Amino acid sequence: MKIFKLPDLGEGLPDAEIVEWLVKEGDAVKLDDPMVTMETAKAVVEVPSPYTGKVAKLYGQEGDVIETGKPLAGFDVEGEEGDEVDEQPIEDSSSETPGEDGKSREETEESKPAADVAPEDAGTVVGAMETSNAVVTETISSVGGIKVTPAVRAVARKLKVDLALVIPSGKDGIITRADVESASRNPDAVTPSAAAAPRAAPATGRTLPSGEWEAIRGTRRTMARVMSESHKQVVATTLMDDADIHHWNYGQNITVRLLRCLWAGARVEPGLNAWYDGEQNMRMLHKGMDVGMAVDTPDGLFAAALRNVHNSSAEAMRASINRLKENVNNRSIPPEDLKGYTIMLSNFGVFAGRYATPIINPPCVCIVAAGKLVNEVVPVLGGFEVHKTIPLSLTFDHRAVTGGEAARFLKAMLEDLARPE
């Protein structure tokens, strides 16, 4: 049997979740036939068959997480010798969460039903691989008595189905993907009274007064790893100031102006549009600018690149922003757009908040965060006026950037934002 191991589906991604098998054991397949849909922390991708032959074994069910470099499928290929593979799984750290009786989940829980599809995201703001043989079954969460896997919850969110109105058909009252899809196709068949039947109390997991433990997956798991690495590596310092936009002409786009002012800052101090390698003690000053726009999703944060900001028109930048949002909503961001940005921007002010201490994603050395627009009283010619301002927070890696360089970069941004257009 020829063993196909899960390849790296992104830049150093440690694992991926099985969304849907497109084949079953015993099926005849050809080279490059669609085999399985996988969910990474960044996108949903279709993995083709690497052989022409017969599917002998599938390593995992829908909803299982397979680590990069570990077996995904086995094939009987005519005329080729088989491979040896160690199929012994190792413990997953999430299974060690204590239960109500003090035992680990591995000791107290039965195997949970596999999920059917992987989480999808929506929204915009900011943020050497070890492998094992682990195959982890997706955790079932129970919120308000609704028992569902995170993946099926994501399907409901995508289809705009209220899980409180869905009648579960799965074992122990678990809502399945089919339940959600049926409710989406026949909304009149699902009524509050029909779904109001008492649900069984959660049988697994450690229940707290405010909720239940659940595994961190997908984008949120990647966010946790990236944030932890940044905290360990970067010597972060933040400068804050307010950009006066009182003289803006009508119709100015805030995000486009923020992107443009980053390049204005880089023309004065290119050291903030740079990468830094702490191990080699080297930096790279970039001649152009690709901005990593921080993306906020219900499942966590990641950054997608807007390319060639330094020579893009306002219209081109707006189109790039719209395309980024669409790709996030469709979970179809090309892998190349998730890496290689030279500086970062977070426009958290679209929600709330004035100042922040945003987190840098190495090897970048700078991230700028824009807060909520506010009206400020400012002195003008011996009197006072009310001007609209944008609060800015600039975090820089003090290993590679001096305070003076950061201050001059921020000053150039403020001056560019003060221009009428």
Coordinates of C-alpha atoms in Angstrom, one line a residue:
M1 CA 0.0 0.0 0.0
K2 CA 1.3 3.4 -1.0
I3 CA 0.9 6.0 1.8
F4 CA 0.1 9.6 0.9
K5 CA 1.0 12.0 3.7
L6 CA -0.7 15.3 4.2
P7 CA 1.5 18.0 2.5
D8 CA 2.0 21.5 3.8
L9 CA -1.2 23.3 2.5
G10 CA 0.2 26.7 3.4
E11 CA 3.4 28.4 4.7
G12 CA 4.4 26.1 7.6
L13 CA 0.9 25.2 8.6
P14 CA 1.1 22.3 11.2
D15 CA -2.2 20.6 10.4
A16 CA -5.5 20.6 8.5
E17 CA -9.0 19.5 9.2
I18 CA -10.9 17.0 6.9
V19 CA -14.0 18.8 5.6
E20 CA -15.3 16.1 3.2
W21 CA -14.0 13.0 1.6
L22 CA -14.7 12.9 -2.1
V23 CA -13.7 9.2 -2.3
K24 CA -14.3 6.1 -0.1
E25 CA -12.2 3.0 0.6
G26 CA -12.3 0.7 -2.4
D27 CA -12.9 3.4 -5.0
A28 CA -10.8 3.5 -8.1
V29 CA -9.1 6.8 -8.7
K30 CA -6.9 8.5 -11.2
L31 CA -4.0 10.8 -10.8
D32 CA -5.2 14.3 -9.8
D33 CA -8.8 13.2 -9.3
P34 CA -10.3 15.3 -6.4
M35 CA -9.8 13.3 -3.3
V36 CA -10.6 15.3 -0.2
T37 CA -11.4 18.9 0.9
M38 CA -9.3 20.1 3.8
E39 CA -9.7 23.1 6.0
T40 CA -6.5 24.8 7.1
A41 CA -6.2 27.8 9.5
K42 CA -6.3 30.0 6.4
A43 CA -8.4 28.5 3.7
V44 CA -10.4 25.5 2.4
V45 CA -8.5 23.6 -0.3
E46 CA -9.1 20.5 -2.4
V47 CA -6.4 17.9 -2.3
P48 CA -6.1 15.7 -5.5
S49 CA -5.2 12.0 -5.6
P50 CA -1.4 11.5 -6.0
Y51 CA -1.8 8.1 -7.6
T52 CA -3.8 6.1 -10.1
G53 CA -5.1 3.0 -8.3
K54 CA -7.5 2.0 -5.7
V55 CA -8.2 3.7 -2.3
A56 CA -7.1 1.2 0.3
K57 CA -7.4 3.2 3.5
L58 CA -8.6 6.6 4.7
Y59 CA -6.8 8.0 7.8
G60 CA -9.4 10.0 9.5
Q61 CA -13.1 11.0 9.2
E62 CA -14.7 14.2 8.3
G63 CA -14.0 16.7 11.1
D64 CA -10.7 15.0 12.1
V65 CA -7.5 17.0 12.3
I66 CA -4.5 15.5 10.4
E67 CA -1.0 16.8 11.2
T68 CA 1.2 17.9 8.2
G69 CA 3.5 15.0 7.2
K70 CA 1.3 12.3 8.6
P71 CA -0.8 9.7 6.7
L72 CA -3.9 10.9 5.0
A73 CA -4.7 8.0 2.6
G74 CA -3.4 4.7 1.4
F75 CA -3.5 3.4 -2.2
D76 CA -3.0 0.1 -3.9
V77 CA -1.0 1.0 -7.0
E78 CA -0.3 -1.7 -9.6
G79 CA 3.3 -2.4 -10.1
E80 CA 4.6 -0.4 -7.1
E81 CA 5.7 -1.6 -3.7
G82 CA 4.0 -0.4 -0.5
D83 CA 5.2 1.9 2.2
E84 CA 5.6 1.3 5.9
V85 CA 3.7 3.6 8.2
D86 CA 3.4 3.9 11.9
E87 CA -0.3 4.2 12.6
Q88 CA -0.1 4.6 16.3
P89 CA -1.6 8.0 17.3
I90 CA -0.3 10.1 20.2
E91 CA -2.3 11.9 22.8
D92 CA -3.7 15.2 21.8
S93 CA -3.2 17.9 24.4
S94 CA -6.9 18.9 24.2
S95 CA -7.9 15.4 25.5
E96 CA -6.1 16.2 28.8
T97 CA -8.7 18.7 29.9
P98 CA -10.0 17.4 33.2
G99 CA -13.6 16.2 33.4
E100 CA -16.0 16.7 36.3
D101 CA -14.6 13.7 38.1
G102 CA -11.0 14.9 37.8
K103 CA -10.2 12.4 35.0
S104 CA -8.9 13.4 31.7
R105 CA -11.3 13.6 28.7
E106 CA -9.5 10.6 27.2
E107 CA -10.6 8.6 30.2
T108 CA -14.2 9.9 30.5
E109 CA -15.4 10.7 26.9
E110 CA -16.5 8.4 24.1
S111 CA -15.5 9.2 20.6
K112 CA -17.5 12.2 19.3
P113 CA -19.2 12.3 15.9
A114 CA -17.0 13.8 13.2
A115 CA -17.8 17.2 11.8
D116 CA -18.9 17.6 8.2
V117 CA -17.5 20.9 7.1
A118 CA -14.9 23.4 8.4
P119 CA -15.4 26.8 9.8
E120 CA -15.9 29.8 7.5
D121 CA -15.0 33.4 8.3
A122 CA -16.4 36.9 7.7
G123 CA -15.2 40.4 8.7
T124 CA -12.1 42.6 8.6
V125 CA -9.6 44.2 11.3
V126 CA -6.3 42.8 12.8
G127 CA -3.0 39.7 13.3
A128 CA 10.8 23.9 11.8
M129 CA 7.5 22.2 12.3
E130 CA 7.0 19.3 14.8
T131 CA 4.7 16.6 13.6
S132 CA 3.1 13.5 15.2
N133 CA 0.7 10.8 14.2
A134 CA -2.2 12.4 16.1
V135 CA -5.7 12.3 14.6
V136 CA -8.0 14.3 16.8
T137 CA -11.8 14.0 16.8
E138 CA -13.6 17.4 16.8
T139 CA -15.0 18.5 20.1
I140 CA -18.7 19.0 20.5
S141 CA -19.7 22.2 22.2
S142 CA -22.9 22.8 24.1
V143 CA -24.1 26.4 24.4
G144 CA -27.6 27.0 25.7
G145 CA -28.4 23.3 25.5
I146 CA -27.5 23.2 21.8
K147 CA -25.1 20.4 21.0
V148 CA -23.1 21.0 17.9
T149 CA -19.5 20.8 16.5
P150 CA -17.7 24.0 15.7
A151 CA -17.7 23.1 12.0
V152 CA -21.5 22.5 11.8
R153 CA -22.0 25.8 13.8
A154 CA -20.0 27.4 11.0
V155 CA -22.3 25.9 8.4
A156 CA -25.3 27.3 10.2
R157 CA -23.6 30.7 10.3
K158 CA -22.9 30.6 6.6
L159 CA -26.5 29.5 5.7
K160 CA -28.0 32.0 8.2
V161 CA -29.8 29.3 10.2
D162 CA -30.7 29.9 13.8
L163 CA -29.4 26.7 15.7
A164 CA -32.0 27.3 18.4
L165 CA -34.7 26.5 15.9
V166 CA -33.1 23.4 14.5
I167 CA -34.4 19.9 15.5
P168 CA -31.4 17.7 16.2
S169 CA -31.3 14.2 14.7
G170 CA -27.8 13.1 15.8
K171 CA -26.9 10.8 18.6
D172 CA -27.5 12.3 22.1
G173 CA -29.3 15.3 20.6
I174 CA -26.4 16.6 18.4
I175 CA -27.3 18.8 15.5
T176 CA -25.8 17.5 12.3
R177 CA -24.9 19.2 9.0
A178 CA -28.0 17.5 7.4
D179 CA -30.2 19.1 10.1
V180 CA -28.8 22.5 9.3
E181 CA -29.1 22.1 5.5
S182 CA -32.7 20.8 5.9
A183 CA -33.6 23.8 8.0
S184 CA -32.0 26.1 5.4
R185 CA -34.0 24.5 2.6
N186 CA -37.3 24.4 4.5
P187 CA -37.3 27.3 6.9
D188 CA -41.1 27.1 7.4
A189 CA -40.8 23.6 8.7
V190 CA -38.7 24.8 11.6
T191 CA -40.6 26.7 14.2
P192 CA -39.6 27.9 17.7
S193 CA -42.2 25.6 19.3
A194 CA -40.9 22.6 17.3
A195 CA -37.4 23.3 18.5
A196 CA -38.3 24.1 22.0
A197 CA -38.3 20.5 23.2
P198 CA -36.0 19.9 26.2
R199 CA -32.5 19.0 25.2
A200 CA -30.4 16.5 27.1
A201 CA -27.8 18.0 29.4
P202 CA -24.2 17.8 28.2
A203 CA -22.8 14.4 28.9
T204 CA -19.1 15.3 28.3
G205 CA -16.7 18.0 28.9
R206 CA -16.0 20.0 32.1
T207 CA -19.1 22.2 32.6
L208 CA -18.5 25.6 34.4
P209 CA -21.1 28.0 35.6
S210 CA -20.5 30.2 32.5
G211 CA -19.9 27.6 29.8
E212 CA -18.0 24.6 28.7
W213 CA -14.4 24.0 27.6
E214 CA -13.9 23.5 23.9
A215 CA -10.9 23.0 21.7
I216 CA -9.3 25.9 19.9
R217 CA -9.2 25.2 16.2
G218 CA -8.5 26.6 12.8
T219 CA -7.8 30.3 12.5
R220 CA -8.1 30.9 16.2
R221 CA -5.5 28.2 16.9
T222 CA -3.1 29.8 14.4
M223 CA -3.8 33.2 16.0
A224 CA -2.8 31.8 19.4
R225 CA 0.4 30.4 18.1
V226 CA 1.4 33.5 16.2
M227 CA 0.6 35.8 19.1
S228 CA 2.6 33.7 21.5
E229 CA 5.6 33.7 19.1
S230 CA 5.4 37.4 18.7
H231 CA 5.3 38.0 22.4
K232 CA 8.4 35.8 22.8
Q233 CA 10.4 37.4 20.0
V234 CA 9.4 41.1 19.6
V235 CA 10.5 44.0 21.8
A236 CA 7.4 46.0 21.2
T237 CA 7.0 49.7 21.9
T238 CA 4.0 51.9 20.9
L239 CA 3.7 55.6 20.0
M240 CA 0.2 57.2 19.8
D241 CA -1.1 60.5 18.3
D242 CA -4.1 61.9 16.6
A243 CA -4.4 62.7 12.9
D244 CA -6.4 65.9 12.1
I245 CA -8.6 65.2 9.1
H246 CA -10.6 68.4 9.3
H247 CA -9.6 69.5 5.8
W248 CA -10.4 66.4 4.0
N249 CA -12.4 66.8 0.8
Y250 CA -15.8 65.1 0.6
G251 CA -15.7 61.4 -0.4
Q252 CA -12.3 60.4 1.0
N253 CA -12.0 56.8 1.9
I254 CA -10.5 56.2 5.4
T255 CA -8.9 52.9 4.7
V256 CA -7.4 54.1 1.4
R257 CA -6.0 57.2 3.1
L258 CA -4.5 55.1 5.9
L259 CA -2.8 52.8 3.4
R260 CA -1.4 55.8 1.5
C261 CA -0.1 57.4 4.6
L262 CA 1.9 54.3 5.5
W263 CA 3.8 54.8 2.3
A264 CA 4.3 58.4 3.1
G265 CA 5.9 57.3 6.4
A266 CA 8.1 54.8 4.7
R267 CA 9.4 57.3 2.2
V268 CA 10.7 59.3 5.3
E269 CA 11.8 56.3 7.4
P270 CA 12.1 53.1 5.3
G271 CA 13.3 51.2 8.4
L272 CA 9.7 50.6 9.4
N273 CA 8.7 49.1 6.1
A274 CA 11.2 46.3 6.8
W275 CA 11.8 42.7 8.0
Y276 CA 14.1 41.8 10.8
D277 CA 15.8 38.5 11.5
G278 CA 16.7 38.3 15.1
E279 CA 18.7 35.1 14.9
Q280 CA 21.0 36.5 12.1
N281 CA 20.8 40.1 13.4
M282 CA 19.9 41.3 9.9
R283 CA 17.2 43.5 8.4
M284 CA 15.7 44.0 4.9
L285 CA 14.4 47.4 3.8
H286 CA 11.7 47.0 1.2
K287 CA 11.6 49.1 -1.9
G288 CA 7.9 48.6 -2.3
M289 CA 5.1 48.2 0.2
D290 CA 2.7 45.2 0.6
V291 CA 0.4 45.9 3.6
G292 CA -0.9 43.0 5.7
M293 CA -4.5 44.0 6.5
A294 CA -5.6 42.4 9.8
V295 CA -8.7 40.3 9.3
D296 CA -11.2 39.7 12.1
T297 CA -13.3 36.6 11.9
P298 CA -15.5 34.8 14.4
D299 CA -12.9 32.1 14.6
G300 CA -9.8 34.3 15.1
L301 CA -7.5 36.8 13.4
F302 CA -5.1 36.6 10.5
A303 CA -3.5 39.0 7.9
A304 CA -4.0 39.1 4.2
A305 CA -1.7 41.2 1.9
L306 CA -2.7 44.2 -0.2
R307 CA 0.0 44.3 -2.9
N308 CA 1.8 47.2 -4.4
V309 CA 0.3 49.9 -2.2
H310 CA 3.2 52.2 -3.0
N311 CA 2.2 52.6 -6.6
S312 CA -1.6 51.9 -6.5
S313 CA -4.3 54.5 -7.2
A314 CA -7.1 55.1 -4.7
E315 CA -9.5 53.1 -7.0
A316 CA -7.1 50.2 -7.2
M317 CA -6.6 50.1 -3.5
R318 CA -10.4 50.1 -2.9
A319 CA -10.8 47.3 -5.4
S320 CA -8.1 45.3 -3.6
I321 CA -9.8 45.9 -0.2
N322 CA -13.1 44.7 -1.6
R323 CA -11.5 41.6 -3.1
L324 CA -9.8 40.8 0.2
K325 CA -13.2 41.0 2.1
E326 CA -14.9 38.8 -0.5
N327 CA -12.1 36.2 -0.3
V328 CA -12.4 36.2 3.5
N329 CA -16.2 35.8 3.3
N330 CA -15.8 32.9 0.8
R331 CA -12.8 31.4 2.6
S332 CA -11.0 31.5 -0.7
I333 CA -7.9 33.6 0.0
P334 CA -5.0 32.5 -2.2
P335 CA -2.1 31.1 -0.1
E336 CA 0.3 33.7 -1.7
D337 CA -1.9 36.5 -0.2
L338 CA -1.3 35.3 3.3
K339 CA 2.4 35.9 3.4
G340 CA 5.1 38.3 2.3
Y341 CA 3.6 41.6 3.5
T342 CA 6.1 44.2 4.6
I343 CA 4.1 46.2 7.1
M344 CA 0.7 45.8 8.9
L345 CA -2.4 47.8 9.4
S346 CA -5.4 47.3 11.7
N347 CA -8.5 49.5 11.3
F348 CA -10.2 48.4 14.6
G349 CA -11.9 51.8 14.8
V350 CA -14.7 50.5 12.5
F351 CA -15.9 48.8 15.7
A352 CA -14.8 50.7 18.8
G353 CA -11.8 51.9 20.7
R354 CA -9.4 54.8 20.5
Y355 CA -5.8 53.6 21.1
A356 CA -4.2 50.2 21.2
T357 CA -1.0 48.2 21.5
P358 CA -1.3 46.1 18.4
I359 CA 0.8 43.0 17.9
I360 CA 3.5 42.7 15.2
N361 CA 3.7 39.5 13.2
P362 CA 7.5 38.9 12.6
P363 CA 9.5 39.3 10.4
C364 CA 7.6 42.7 10.1
V365 CA 8.8 45.4 12.4
C366 CA 5.8 47.7 12.4
I367 CA 2.1 47.7 12.7
V368 CA -0.2 50.8 12.7
A369 CA -3.7 50.7 14.3
A370 CA -6.4 53.3 13.6
G371 CA -9.0 53.9 16.3
K372 CA -12.5 55.3 16.1
L373 CA -13.0 58.8 14.6
V374 CA -13.6 61.4 17.3
N375 CA -14.3 65.1 17.4
E376 CA -11.7 67.1 19.2
V377 CA -11.5 70.8 20.3
V378 CA -8.3 72.3 18.9
P379 CA -6.8 75.8 19.2
V380 CA -7.0 77.8 16.0
L381 CA -5.7 81.5 15.6
G382 CA -6.4 82.3 19.2
G383 CA -9.7 80.6 19.3
F384 CA -11.1 77.0 19.2
E385 CA -12.6 74.8 16.6
V386 CA -14.0 71.2 16.6
H387 CA -12.0 69.0 14.2
K388 CA -12.5 65.3 13.3
T389 CA -9.5 63.2 14.2
I390 CA -8.2 59.6 13.8
P391 CA -6.4 58.2 16.8
L392 CA -3.3 56.3 15.6
S393 CA -1.2 53.7 17.5
L394 CA 2.1 52.7 16.0
T395 CA 3.8 49.6 17.5
F396 CA 7.4 48.9 16.4
D397 CA 10.1 46.3 17.2
H398 CA 12.6 48.2 19.2
R399 CA 15.3 45.6 18.3
A400 CA 15.3 47.0 14.8
V401 CA 13.8 50.5 15.0
T402 CA 14.8 53.4 17.1
G403 CA 12.3 55.7 18.8
G404 CA 13.3 58.6 16.6
E405 CA 12.7 56.6 13.5
A406 CA 9.3 55.6 14.7
A407 CA 8.4 59.1 15.6
R408 CA 9.4 60.5 12.3
F409 CA 7.5 57.8 10.5
L410 CA 4.4 58.7 12.5
K411 CA 4.9 62.4 11.9
A412 CA 5.0 61.8 8.1
M413 CA 1.8 59.8 8.4
L414 CA 0.0 62.6 10.3
E415 CA 1.1 65.2 7.7
D416 CA -0.1 63.1 4.8
L417 CA -3.5 62.5 6.6
A418 CA -3.9 66.2 7.1
R419 CA -3.9 66.9 3.4
P420 CA -7.3 67.6 1.8
E421 CA -7.0 64.6 -0.7

